[in-house]
Coordinates of C-alpha atoms and ligand atoms in Angstrom, one line a residue:
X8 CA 223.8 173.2 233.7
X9 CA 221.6 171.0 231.9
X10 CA 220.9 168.3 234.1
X11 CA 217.4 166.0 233.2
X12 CA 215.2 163.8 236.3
X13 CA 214.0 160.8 236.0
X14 CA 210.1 161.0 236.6
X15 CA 209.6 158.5 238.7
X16 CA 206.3 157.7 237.1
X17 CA 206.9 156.5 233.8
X18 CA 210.9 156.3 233.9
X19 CA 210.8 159.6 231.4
X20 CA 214.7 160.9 231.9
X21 CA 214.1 164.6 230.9
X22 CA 212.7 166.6 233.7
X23 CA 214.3 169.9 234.5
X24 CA 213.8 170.1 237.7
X25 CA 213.8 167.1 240.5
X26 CA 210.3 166.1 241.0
X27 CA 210.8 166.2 244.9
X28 CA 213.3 168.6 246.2
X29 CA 214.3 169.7 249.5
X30 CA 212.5 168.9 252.4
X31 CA 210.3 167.1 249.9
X32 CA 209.0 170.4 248.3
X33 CA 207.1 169.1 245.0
X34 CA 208.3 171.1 241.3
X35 CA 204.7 171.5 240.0
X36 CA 206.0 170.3 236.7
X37 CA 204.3 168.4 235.0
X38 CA 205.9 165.0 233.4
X39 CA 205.6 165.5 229.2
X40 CA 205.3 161.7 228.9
X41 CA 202.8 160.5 231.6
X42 CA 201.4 164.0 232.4
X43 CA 201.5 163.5 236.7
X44 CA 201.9 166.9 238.3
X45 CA 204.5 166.1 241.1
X46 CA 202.9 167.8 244.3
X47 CA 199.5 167.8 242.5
X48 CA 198.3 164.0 241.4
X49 CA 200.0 162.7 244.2
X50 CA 202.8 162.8 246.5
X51 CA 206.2 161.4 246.8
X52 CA 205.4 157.9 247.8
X53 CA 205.4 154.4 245.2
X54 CA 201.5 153.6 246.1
X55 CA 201.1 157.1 244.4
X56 CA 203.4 156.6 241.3
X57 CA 202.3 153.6 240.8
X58 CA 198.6 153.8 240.5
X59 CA 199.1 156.5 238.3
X60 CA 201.1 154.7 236.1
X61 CA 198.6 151.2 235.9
X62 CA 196.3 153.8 234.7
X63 CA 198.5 155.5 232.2
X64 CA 199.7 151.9 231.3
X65 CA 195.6 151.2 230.8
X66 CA 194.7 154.0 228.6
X67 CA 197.3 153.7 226.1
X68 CA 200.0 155.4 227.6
X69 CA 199.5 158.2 226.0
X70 CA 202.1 161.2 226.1
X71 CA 200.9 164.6 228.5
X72 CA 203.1 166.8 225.8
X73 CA 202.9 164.6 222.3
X74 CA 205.8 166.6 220.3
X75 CA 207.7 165.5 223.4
X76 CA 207.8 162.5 222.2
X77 CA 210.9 160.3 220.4
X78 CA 210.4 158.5 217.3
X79 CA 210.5 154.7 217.9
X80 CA 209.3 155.2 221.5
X81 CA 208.7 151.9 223.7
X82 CA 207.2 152.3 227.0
X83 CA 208.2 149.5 228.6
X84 CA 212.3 150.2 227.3
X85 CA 211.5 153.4 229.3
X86 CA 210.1 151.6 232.8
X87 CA 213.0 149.7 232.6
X88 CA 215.2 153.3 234.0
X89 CA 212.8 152.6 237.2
X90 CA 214.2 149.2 238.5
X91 CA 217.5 150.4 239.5
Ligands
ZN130 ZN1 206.3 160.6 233.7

């Protein structure tokens, strides 16, 4: 079982675990591409995800984990997994 989430942050598709769970029980992970700690920098709700985000957006979205990250890497190819 290998499954990946989508964080529902930056539209990274690799979490291990669902950001949100059950009864809306937070993972604690911590996103490798935006770096928002579901449960911790916010909770489950849009207003949260996307402040977060216009912020990551304005500092240069930087990634949390940088070996994470894929050559030829385009943010905004990634927010496009969000508008589905
Ligand atoms: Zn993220």
């Amino acid at each position: 079982m290998n499954k990946k989430y989508l964080c529902p942050v930056c539209g990274f598709h690799g979490l291990k675990e669902p950001p949100y769970g059950h009864g809306n029980e937070p993972s604690y992970e911590v996103c490798p591409c935006c770096g928002f700690e579901f449960g911790f920098d916010g909770g489950n709700t849009e207003e949260y995800f996307s402040k977060f985000r216009q912020r990551w957006i304005e500092e240069g979205t930087q990634w949390f984990i940088l070996k994470s990250k894929p050559k030829n890497w385009d943010y905004k190819k990634q927010l496009r997994n969000l508008k589905k």
